[in-house]
Coordinates of C-alpha atoms in Angstrom, one line a residue:
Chain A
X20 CA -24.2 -8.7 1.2
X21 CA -23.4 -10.0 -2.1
X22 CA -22.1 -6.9 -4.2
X23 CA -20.3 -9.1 -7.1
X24 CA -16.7 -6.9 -5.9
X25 CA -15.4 -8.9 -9.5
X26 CA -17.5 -6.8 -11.3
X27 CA -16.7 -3.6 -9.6
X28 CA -14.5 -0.8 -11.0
X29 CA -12.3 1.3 -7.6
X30 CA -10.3 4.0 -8.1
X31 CA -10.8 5.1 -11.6
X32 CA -9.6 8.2 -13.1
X33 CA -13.4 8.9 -13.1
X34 CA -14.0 8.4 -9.6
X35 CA -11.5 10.6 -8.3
X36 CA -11.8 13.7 -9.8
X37 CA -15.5 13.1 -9.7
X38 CA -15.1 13.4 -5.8
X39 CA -13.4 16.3 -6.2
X40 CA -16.3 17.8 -8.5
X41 CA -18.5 17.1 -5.5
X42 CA -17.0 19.1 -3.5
X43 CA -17.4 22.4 -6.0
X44 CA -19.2 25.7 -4.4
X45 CA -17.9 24.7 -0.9
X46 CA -15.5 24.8 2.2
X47 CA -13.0 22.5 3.3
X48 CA -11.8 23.9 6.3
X49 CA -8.5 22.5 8.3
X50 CA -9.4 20.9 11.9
X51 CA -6.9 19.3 14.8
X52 CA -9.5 17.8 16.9
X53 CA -13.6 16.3 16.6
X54 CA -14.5 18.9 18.5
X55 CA -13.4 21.4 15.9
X56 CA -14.4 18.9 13.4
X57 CA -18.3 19.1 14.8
X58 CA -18.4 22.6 15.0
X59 CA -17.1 22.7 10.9
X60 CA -19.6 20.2 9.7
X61 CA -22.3 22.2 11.7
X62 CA -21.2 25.3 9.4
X63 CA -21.8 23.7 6.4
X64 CA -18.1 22.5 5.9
X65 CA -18.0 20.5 2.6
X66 CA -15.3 18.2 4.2
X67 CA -12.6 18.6 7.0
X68 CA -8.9 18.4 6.5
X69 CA -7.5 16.7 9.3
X70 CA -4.5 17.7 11.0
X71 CA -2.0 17.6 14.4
X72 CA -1.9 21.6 14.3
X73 CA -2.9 23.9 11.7
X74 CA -0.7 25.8 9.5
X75 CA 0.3 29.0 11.4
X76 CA 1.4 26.7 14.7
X77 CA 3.1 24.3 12.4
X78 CA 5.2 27.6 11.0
X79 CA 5.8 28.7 14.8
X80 CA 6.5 25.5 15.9
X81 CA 9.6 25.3 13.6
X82 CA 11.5 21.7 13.0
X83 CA 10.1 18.6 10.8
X84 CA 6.6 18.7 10.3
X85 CA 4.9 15.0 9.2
X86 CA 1.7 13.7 8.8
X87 CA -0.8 13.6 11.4
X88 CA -1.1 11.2 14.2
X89 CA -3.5 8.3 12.4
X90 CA -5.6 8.4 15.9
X91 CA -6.2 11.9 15.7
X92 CA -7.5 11.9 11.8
X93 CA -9.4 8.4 13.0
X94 CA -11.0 10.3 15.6
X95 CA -12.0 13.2 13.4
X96 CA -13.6 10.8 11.0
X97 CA -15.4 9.2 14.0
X98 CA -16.7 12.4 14.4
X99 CA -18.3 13.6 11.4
X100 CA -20.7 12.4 8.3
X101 CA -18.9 14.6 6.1
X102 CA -15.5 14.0 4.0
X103 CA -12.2 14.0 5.7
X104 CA -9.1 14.5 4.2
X105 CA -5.5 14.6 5.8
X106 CA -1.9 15.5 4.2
X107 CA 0.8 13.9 3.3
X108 CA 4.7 15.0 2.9
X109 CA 5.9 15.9 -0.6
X110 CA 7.5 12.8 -2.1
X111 CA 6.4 10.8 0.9
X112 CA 4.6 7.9 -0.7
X113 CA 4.4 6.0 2.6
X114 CA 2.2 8.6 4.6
X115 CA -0.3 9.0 1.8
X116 CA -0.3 5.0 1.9
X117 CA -1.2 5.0 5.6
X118 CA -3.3 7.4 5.3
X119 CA -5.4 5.6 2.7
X120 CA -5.3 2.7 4.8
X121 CA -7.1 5.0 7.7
X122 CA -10.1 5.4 5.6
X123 CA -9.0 9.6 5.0
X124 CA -11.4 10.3 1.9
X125 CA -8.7 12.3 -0.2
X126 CA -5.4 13.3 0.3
X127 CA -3.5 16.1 0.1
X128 CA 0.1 16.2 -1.3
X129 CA 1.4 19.2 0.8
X130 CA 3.8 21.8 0.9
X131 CA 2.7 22.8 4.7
X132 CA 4.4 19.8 6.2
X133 CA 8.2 19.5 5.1
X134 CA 9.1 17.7 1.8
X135 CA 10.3 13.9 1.6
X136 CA 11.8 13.9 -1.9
X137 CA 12.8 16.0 -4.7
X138 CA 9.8 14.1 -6.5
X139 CA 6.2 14.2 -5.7
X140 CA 4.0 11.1 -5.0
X141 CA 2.8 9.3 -7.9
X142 CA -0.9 9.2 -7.1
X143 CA -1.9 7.2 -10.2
X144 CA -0.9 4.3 -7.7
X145 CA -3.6 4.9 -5.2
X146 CA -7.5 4.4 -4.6
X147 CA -7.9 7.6 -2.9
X148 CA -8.1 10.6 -4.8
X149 CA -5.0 13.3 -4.2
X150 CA -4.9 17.3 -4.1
X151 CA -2.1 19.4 -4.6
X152 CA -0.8 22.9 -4.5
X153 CA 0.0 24.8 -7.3
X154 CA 1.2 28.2 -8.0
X155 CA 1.2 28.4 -11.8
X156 CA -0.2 26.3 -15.0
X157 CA 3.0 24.3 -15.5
X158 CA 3.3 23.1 -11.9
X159 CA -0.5 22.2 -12.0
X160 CA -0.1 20.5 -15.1
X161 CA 2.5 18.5 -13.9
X162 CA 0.7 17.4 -10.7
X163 CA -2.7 16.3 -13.0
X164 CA 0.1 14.2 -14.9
X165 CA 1.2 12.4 -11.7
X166 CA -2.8 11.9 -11.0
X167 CA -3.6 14.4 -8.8
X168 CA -7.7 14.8 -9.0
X169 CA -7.7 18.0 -8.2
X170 CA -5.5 21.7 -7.8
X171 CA -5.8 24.1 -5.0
X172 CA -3.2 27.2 -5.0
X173 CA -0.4 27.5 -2.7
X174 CA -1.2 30.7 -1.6
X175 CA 0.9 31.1 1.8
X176 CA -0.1 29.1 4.2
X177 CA -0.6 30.3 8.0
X178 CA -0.4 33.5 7.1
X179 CA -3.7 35.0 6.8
X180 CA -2.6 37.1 4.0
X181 CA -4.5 36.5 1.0
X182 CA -2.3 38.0 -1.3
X183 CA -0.4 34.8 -2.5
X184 CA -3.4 33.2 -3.3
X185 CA -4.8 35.8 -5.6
X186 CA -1.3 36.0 -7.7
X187 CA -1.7 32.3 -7.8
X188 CA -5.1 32.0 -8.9
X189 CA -4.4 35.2 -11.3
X190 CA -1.5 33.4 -13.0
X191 CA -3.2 29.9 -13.5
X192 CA -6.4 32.4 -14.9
X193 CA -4.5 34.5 -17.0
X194 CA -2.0 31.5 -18.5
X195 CA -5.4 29.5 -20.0
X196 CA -6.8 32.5 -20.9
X197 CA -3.7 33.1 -22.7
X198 CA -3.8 30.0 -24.3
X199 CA -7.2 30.3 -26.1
X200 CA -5.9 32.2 -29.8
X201 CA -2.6 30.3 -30.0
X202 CA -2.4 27.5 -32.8
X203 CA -0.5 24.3 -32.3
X204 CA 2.7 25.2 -32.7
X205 CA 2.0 27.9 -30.4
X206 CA 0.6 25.4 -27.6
X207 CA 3.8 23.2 -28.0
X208 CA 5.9 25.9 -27.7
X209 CA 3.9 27.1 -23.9
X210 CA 4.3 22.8 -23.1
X211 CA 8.0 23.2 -23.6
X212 CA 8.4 26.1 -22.0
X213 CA 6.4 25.6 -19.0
X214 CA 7.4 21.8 -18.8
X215 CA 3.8 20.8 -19.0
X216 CA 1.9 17.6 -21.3
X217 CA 0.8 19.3 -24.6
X218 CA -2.6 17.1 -24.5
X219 CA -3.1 18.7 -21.1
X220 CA -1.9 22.4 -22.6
X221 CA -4.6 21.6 -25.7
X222 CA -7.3 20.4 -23.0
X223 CA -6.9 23.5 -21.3
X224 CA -6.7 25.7 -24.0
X225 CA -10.2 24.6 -25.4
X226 CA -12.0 24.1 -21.7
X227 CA -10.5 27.5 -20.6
X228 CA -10.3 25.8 -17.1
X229 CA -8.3 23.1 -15.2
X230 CA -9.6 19.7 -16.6
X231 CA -9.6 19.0 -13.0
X232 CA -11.3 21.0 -10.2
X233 CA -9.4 24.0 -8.7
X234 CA -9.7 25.5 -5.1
X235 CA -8.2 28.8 -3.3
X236 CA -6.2 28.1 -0.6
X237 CA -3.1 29.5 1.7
X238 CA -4.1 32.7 3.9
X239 CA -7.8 32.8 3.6
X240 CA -8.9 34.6 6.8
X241 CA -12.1 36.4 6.5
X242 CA -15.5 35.2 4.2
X243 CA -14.5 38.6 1.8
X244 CA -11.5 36.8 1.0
X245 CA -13.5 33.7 0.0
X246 CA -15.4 35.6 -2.3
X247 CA -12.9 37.3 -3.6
X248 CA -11.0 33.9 -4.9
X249 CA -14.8 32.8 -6.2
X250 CA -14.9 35.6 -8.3
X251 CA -11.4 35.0 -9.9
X252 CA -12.3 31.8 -10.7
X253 CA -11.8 29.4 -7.9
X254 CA -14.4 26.6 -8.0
X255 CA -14.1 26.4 -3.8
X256 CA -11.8 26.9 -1.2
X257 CA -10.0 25.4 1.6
X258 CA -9.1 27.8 5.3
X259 CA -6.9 26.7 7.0
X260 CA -5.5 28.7 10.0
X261 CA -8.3 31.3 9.3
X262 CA -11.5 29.7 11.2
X263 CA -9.8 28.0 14.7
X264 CA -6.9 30.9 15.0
X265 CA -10.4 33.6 14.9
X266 CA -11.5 35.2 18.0
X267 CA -15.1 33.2 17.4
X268 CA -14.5 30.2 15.4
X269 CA -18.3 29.0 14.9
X270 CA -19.6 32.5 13.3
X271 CA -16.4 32.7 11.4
X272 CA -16.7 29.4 9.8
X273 CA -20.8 30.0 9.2
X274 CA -19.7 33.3 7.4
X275 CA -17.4 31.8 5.2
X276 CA -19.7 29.2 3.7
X277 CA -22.4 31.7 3.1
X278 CA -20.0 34.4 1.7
X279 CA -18.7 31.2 -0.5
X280 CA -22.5 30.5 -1.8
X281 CA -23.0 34.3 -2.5
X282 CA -19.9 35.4 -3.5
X283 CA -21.3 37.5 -6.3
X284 CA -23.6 39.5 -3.8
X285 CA -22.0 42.1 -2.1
X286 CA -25.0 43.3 0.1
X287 CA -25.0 39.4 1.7
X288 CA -21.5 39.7 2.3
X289 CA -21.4 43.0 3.8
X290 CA -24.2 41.1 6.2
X291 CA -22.6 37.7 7.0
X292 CA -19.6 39.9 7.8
X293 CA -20.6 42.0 11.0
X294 CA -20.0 41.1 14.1
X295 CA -17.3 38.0 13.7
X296 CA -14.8 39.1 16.5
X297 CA -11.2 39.6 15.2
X298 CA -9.9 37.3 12.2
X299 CA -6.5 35.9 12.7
X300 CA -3.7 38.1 13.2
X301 CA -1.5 37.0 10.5
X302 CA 1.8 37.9 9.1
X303 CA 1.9 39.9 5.8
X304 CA 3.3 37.3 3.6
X305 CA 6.1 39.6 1.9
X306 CA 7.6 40.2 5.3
X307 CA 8.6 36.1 5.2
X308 CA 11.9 35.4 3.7
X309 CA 12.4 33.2 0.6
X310 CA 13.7 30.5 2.8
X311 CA 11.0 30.7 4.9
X312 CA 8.3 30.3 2.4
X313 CA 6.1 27.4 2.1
X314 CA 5.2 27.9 -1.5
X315 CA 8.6 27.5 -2.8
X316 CA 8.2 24.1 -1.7
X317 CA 7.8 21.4 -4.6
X318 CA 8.6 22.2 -7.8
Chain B
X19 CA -39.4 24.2 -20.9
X20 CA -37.1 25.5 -18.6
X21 CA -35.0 23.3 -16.0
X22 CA -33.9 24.7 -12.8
X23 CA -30.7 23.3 -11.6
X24 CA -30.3 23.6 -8.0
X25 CA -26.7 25.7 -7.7
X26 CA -26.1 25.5 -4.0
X27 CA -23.1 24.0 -4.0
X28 CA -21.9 20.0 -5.6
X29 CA -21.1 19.3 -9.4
X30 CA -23.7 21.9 -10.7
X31 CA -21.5 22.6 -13.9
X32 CA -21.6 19.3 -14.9
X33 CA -25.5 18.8 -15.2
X34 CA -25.6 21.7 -17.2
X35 CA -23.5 20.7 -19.7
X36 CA -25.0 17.4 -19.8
X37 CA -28.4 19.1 -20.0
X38 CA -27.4 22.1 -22.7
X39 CA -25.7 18.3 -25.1
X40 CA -29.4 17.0 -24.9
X41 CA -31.6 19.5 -24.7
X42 CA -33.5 21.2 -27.8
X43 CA -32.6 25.0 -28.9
X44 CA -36.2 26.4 -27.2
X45 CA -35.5 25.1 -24.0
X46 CA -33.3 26.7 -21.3
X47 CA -31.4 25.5 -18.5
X48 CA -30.8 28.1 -15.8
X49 CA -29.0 28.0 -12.5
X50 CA -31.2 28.2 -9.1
X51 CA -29.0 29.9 -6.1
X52 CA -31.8 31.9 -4.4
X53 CA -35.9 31.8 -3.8
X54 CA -38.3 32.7 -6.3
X55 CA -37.0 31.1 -9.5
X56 CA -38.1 27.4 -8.8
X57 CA -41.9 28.3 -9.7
X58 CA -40.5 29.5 -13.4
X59 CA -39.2 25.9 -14.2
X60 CA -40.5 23.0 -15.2
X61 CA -38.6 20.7 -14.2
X62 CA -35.8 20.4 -10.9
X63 CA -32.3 18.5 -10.3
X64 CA -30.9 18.2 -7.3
X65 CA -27.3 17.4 -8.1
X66 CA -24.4 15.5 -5.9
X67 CA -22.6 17.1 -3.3
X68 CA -22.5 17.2 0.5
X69 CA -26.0 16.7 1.5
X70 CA -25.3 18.4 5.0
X71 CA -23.8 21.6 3.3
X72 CA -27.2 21.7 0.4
X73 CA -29.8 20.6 2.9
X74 CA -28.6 23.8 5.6
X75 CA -28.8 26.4 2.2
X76 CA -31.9 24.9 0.9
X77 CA -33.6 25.8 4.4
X78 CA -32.4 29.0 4.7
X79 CA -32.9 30.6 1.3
X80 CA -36.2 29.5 1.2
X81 CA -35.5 26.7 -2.1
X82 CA -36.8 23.7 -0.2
X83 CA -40.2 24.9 0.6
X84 CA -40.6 26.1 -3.3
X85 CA -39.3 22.7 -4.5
X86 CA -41.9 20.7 -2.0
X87 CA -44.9 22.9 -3.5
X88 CA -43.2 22.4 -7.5
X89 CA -42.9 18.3 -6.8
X90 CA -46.4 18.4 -5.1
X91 CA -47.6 20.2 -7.9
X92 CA -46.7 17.2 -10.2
X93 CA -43.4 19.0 -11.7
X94 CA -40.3 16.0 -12.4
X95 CA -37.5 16.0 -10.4
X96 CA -34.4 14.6 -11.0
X97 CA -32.2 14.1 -7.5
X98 CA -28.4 12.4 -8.2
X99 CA -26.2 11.1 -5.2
X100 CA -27.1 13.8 -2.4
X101 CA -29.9 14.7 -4.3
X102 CA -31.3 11.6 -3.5
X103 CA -30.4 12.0 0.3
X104 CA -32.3 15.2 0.4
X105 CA -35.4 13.9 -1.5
X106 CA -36.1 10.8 0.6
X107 CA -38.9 10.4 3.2
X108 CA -36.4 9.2 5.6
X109 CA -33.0 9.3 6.6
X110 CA -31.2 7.0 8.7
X111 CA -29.0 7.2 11.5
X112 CA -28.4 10.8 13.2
X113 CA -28.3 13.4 10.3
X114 CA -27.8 17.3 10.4
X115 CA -29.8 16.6 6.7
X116 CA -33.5 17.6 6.4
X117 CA -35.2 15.7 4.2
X118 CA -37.9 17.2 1.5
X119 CA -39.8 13.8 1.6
X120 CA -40.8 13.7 -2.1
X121 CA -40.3 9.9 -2.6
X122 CA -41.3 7.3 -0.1
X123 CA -38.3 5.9 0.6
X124 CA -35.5 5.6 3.2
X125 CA -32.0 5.7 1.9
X126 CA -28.8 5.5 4.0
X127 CA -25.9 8.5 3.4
X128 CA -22.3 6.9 2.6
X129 CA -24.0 3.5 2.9
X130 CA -20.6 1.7 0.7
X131 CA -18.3 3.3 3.2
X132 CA -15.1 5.8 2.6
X133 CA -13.8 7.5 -0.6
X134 CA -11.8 4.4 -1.2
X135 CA -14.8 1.7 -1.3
X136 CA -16.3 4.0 -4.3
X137 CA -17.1 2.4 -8.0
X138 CA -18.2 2.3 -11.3
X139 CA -20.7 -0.5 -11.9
X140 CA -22.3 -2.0 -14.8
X141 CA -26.0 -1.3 -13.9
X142 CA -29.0 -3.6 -14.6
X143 CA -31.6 -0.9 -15.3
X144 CA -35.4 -2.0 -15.6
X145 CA -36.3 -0.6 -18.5
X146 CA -33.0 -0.2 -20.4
X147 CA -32.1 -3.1 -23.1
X148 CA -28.7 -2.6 -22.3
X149 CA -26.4 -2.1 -19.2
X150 CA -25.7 1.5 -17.8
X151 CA -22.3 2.6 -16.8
X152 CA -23.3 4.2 -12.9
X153 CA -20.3 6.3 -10.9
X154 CA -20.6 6.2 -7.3
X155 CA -19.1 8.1 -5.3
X156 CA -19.3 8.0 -1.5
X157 CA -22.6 7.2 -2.8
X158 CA -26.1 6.8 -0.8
X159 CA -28.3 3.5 -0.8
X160 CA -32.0 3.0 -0.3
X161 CA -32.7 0.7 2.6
X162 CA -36.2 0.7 2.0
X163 CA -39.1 1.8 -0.3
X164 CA -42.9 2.5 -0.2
X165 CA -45.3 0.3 -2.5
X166 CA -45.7 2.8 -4.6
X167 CA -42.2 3.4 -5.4
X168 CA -40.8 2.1 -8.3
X169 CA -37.5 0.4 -7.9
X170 CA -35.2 0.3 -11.2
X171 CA -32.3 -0.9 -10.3
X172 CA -30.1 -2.0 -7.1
X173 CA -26.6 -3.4 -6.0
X174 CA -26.2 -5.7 -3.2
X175 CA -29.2 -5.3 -1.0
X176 CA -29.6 -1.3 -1.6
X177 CA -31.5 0.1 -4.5
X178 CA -29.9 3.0 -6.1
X179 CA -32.5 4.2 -8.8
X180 CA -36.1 4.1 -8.2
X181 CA -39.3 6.7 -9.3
X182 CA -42.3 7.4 -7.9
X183 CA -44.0 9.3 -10.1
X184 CA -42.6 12.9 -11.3
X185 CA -39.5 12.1 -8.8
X186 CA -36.8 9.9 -10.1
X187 CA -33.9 9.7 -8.1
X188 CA -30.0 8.1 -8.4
X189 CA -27.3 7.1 -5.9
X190 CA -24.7 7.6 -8.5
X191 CA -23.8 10.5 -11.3
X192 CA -25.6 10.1 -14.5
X193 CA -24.0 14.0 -15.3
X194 CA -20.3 12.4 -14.4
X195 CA -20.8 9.7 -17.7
X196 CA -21.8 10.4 -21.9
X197 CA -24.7 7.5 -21.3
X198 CA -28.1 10.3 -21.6
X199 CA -30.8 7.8 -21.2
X200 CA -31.6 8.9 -17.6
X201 CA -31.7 12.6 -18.5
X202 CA -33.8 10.9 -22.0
X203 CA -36.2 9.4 -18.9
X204 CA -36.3 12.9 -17.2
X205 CA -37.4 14.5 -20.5
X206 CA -40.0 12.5 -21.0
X207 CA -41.3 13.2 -17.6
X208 CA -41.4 16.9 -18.5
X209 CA -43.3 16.7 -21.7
X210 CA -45.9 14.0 -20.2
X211 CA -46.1 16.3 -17.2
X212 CA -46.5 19.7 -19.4
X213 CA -49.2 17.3 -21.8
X214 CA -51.7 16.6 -18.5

């Protein structure tokens, strides 16, 4: 097939946060095997984050936690049509190499797994588009500057306890909103003091969003608390431990993607949510000390 | 006129702000998420996305049945990226996708490969005097067409724009660039459909 490569553009600024854009209004749920994989896509996942063991295991599980096994995220994009995306340490440029080299779709710069380096990944340097967490507007306007395509919150992962999630999401929110009557030397001030770009800050200020796509993520467990980080302004989200750590994984998921397409109707919601089985138990996430904490992780 | 863009899930934002930049002050743009406002609009998009996650909510809402009768009732469509997956004929390979079969054609999901394999091309568009700037992204390709399908431009061996008729469909993101002469195109298809 002749496709004149020479005259081909990969990897643009454009492309990336375009695939992210695609991915708007839908689910990305975390999977450790094609079986689980299958039974995500056949819920209506938007794309499956691949991994060795989802959060709440990794957080029992204790000691160094890395990137997945390449022939378990290979054999989870044997599996499905859909996207699949896999995570990378903090800092660790060489796992978000390989697993660009794997064919993963995005990546996903992540505070789950423990940190490589004091700095994060400069993802300006790679074909693949990268996500990362974020629990307020500097840190996410620092991550857009290293290239990250697009922002999910931190939340608390493995938890099942929404709560960090919402004060994440409410914080990013509130902060642009905030930004909207300040003049310019109001918006450099907010850049300085949040250690963020002031183009970014001005961007922001006039889109009253993200320039780049935002998701919900960290302790999503049940399709009300999908909806509930729609309606505060998340543009999708990602559930992680929720969906394979539920009593019936397959109706869980299938919920969640509804509740996520009718987030703003509370008479659908209050139907797609009978019957499920138990969500996952969960840990309230104040009861986790400091230390503990994934979200602390990154800077 | 009134344009219904289908707001299941996929980059639904961005065609309507490219729509709202070109459009005249009359004319409204409004969002489709359940049955029974696709017979109010004149004209349809279909924008990118997952095709598996659209094609399951335009079943069971009821959507695909009401665009099959709008398209069959002459009304233009405009399908982008997974849009085009879900308005083909046919579909290759095994597919959880059902397709509406507004356009003769057969098209192939992901045909370029993974995330990293995905471009921005200078298009060759039949019909435009100069080239078009197309994003693709994990994009589709069509593998083959009817004769009755019109095929305006390709890469390789696939053609990723074509028309047959009211439906015009893309592989790549005409709402992703500033370049309006597709949406131009689609307008034109509204007020020669609204004339007859």
């Amino acid at each position: 097939m002749d496709l004149q490569l020479e005259n081909l553009r990969f990897g643009t600024e454009l492309i990336k946060r375009g695939f992210a854009k695609m991915q708007k209004g839908g689910v990305i749920m975390d999977v450790t095997s094609p079986e689980q994989a299958a039974i995500a896509e056949e819920a209506g996942a938007v794309a499956v984050m691949a991994l060795h063991a989802v959060p709440a295991d990794i957080r029992k599980m204790g000691g160094v936690a890395r990137m997945a096994d390449p022939a378990v995220i290979e054999s989870i994009i044997d599996a499905v049509t859909i996207p699949v995306m896999a995570k990378a340490r903090i800092g660790h440029f060489v796992e978000a190499q390989i697993i660009e080299a794997i064919g993963v779709d995005m990546g996903d710069e992540s505070e789950v797994l423990t940190p490589a380096d004091e700095f994060h990944i400069d993802k300006t340097k790679f074909t693949i588009p990268f996500v990362c967490g974020a629990r307020n507007l500097g840190e996410a306007l620092r991550r857009i500057v290293e290239g990250a395509a697009m922002i999910r919150t931190k939340g608390e992962a493995g938890t099942g306890d929404v709560s960090q999630a919402v004060k994440h999401m409410r914080l990013i929110m509130g902060q642009i909103r905030s930004l909207k009557a300040m003049d310019e030397q109001e918006l450099m001030r907010v850049a300085r003091e949040i250690e963020a770009d002031y183009d970014l800050i001005c961007e922001c200020a006039r889109l009253q969003r993200l320039p780049v796509v935002n998701f919900a993520a960290g302790g999503l467990a049940t399709p009300a608390d999908a909806a509930l980080m729609m309606l505060l302004g998340a543009d999708g989200v990602f559930v992680g431990s929720g969906i394979f750590k539920s009593e019936n994984p397959e109706a869980m998921a299938s919920a969640i993607v509804k509740a996520v397409h009718n987030f703003d109707n509370p008479q659908f919601l209050a139907q797609v949510s009978k019957g499920l089985g138990a969500a996952m138990k969960g840990i309230e996430a104040s009861s986790i000390p400091e230390t503990e904490a994934l979200q602390t992780r990154g800077w | 006129m009134q344009i219904g863009i289908i707001a299941l899930q996929g980059d639904v934002s961005e065609h309507i702000d490219v729509m709202k930049k070109s459009l005249k002050g009359t004319d409204l743009v409004v969002q489709i998420r359940r049955a029974g406002i696709v017979p109010l609009c004149q004209g349809l998009v279909l924008p990118g996305g997952e095709s598996t996650t659209i094609s399951r909510q335009l079943e069971s809402t009821g959507i695909a049945n009401e665009i099959k009768m709008a398209a069959s009732a002459g009304k233009p469509v405009l399908a982008t990226c997974a849009g085009l997956v879900l308005v083909a004929k046919e579909i290759e390979g095994n597919s959880s996708v059902k397709p509406l079969e507004l356009i003769d054609i057969k098209v192939g999901r992901n045909i370029f490969g993974p995330q990293r394999n995905s471009f921005e091309a200078d298009l060759d568009v039949k019909g435009f005097d100069k080239p078009y700037k197309a994003v693709f992204i994990r994009a589709p390709g069509i593998v083959n067409a009817g004769p009755d399908v019109d095929i305006l431009a390709s890469i390789g061996d696939f053609a990723v724009a074509a028309r047959q008729g009211n439906v015009l469909c893309l592989a790549f993101h005409p709402e992703l660039t500033v370049d309006l002469r597709f949406h131009q195109l689609f307008f034109k298809m509204m007020r020669q459909a609204k004339e007859t």
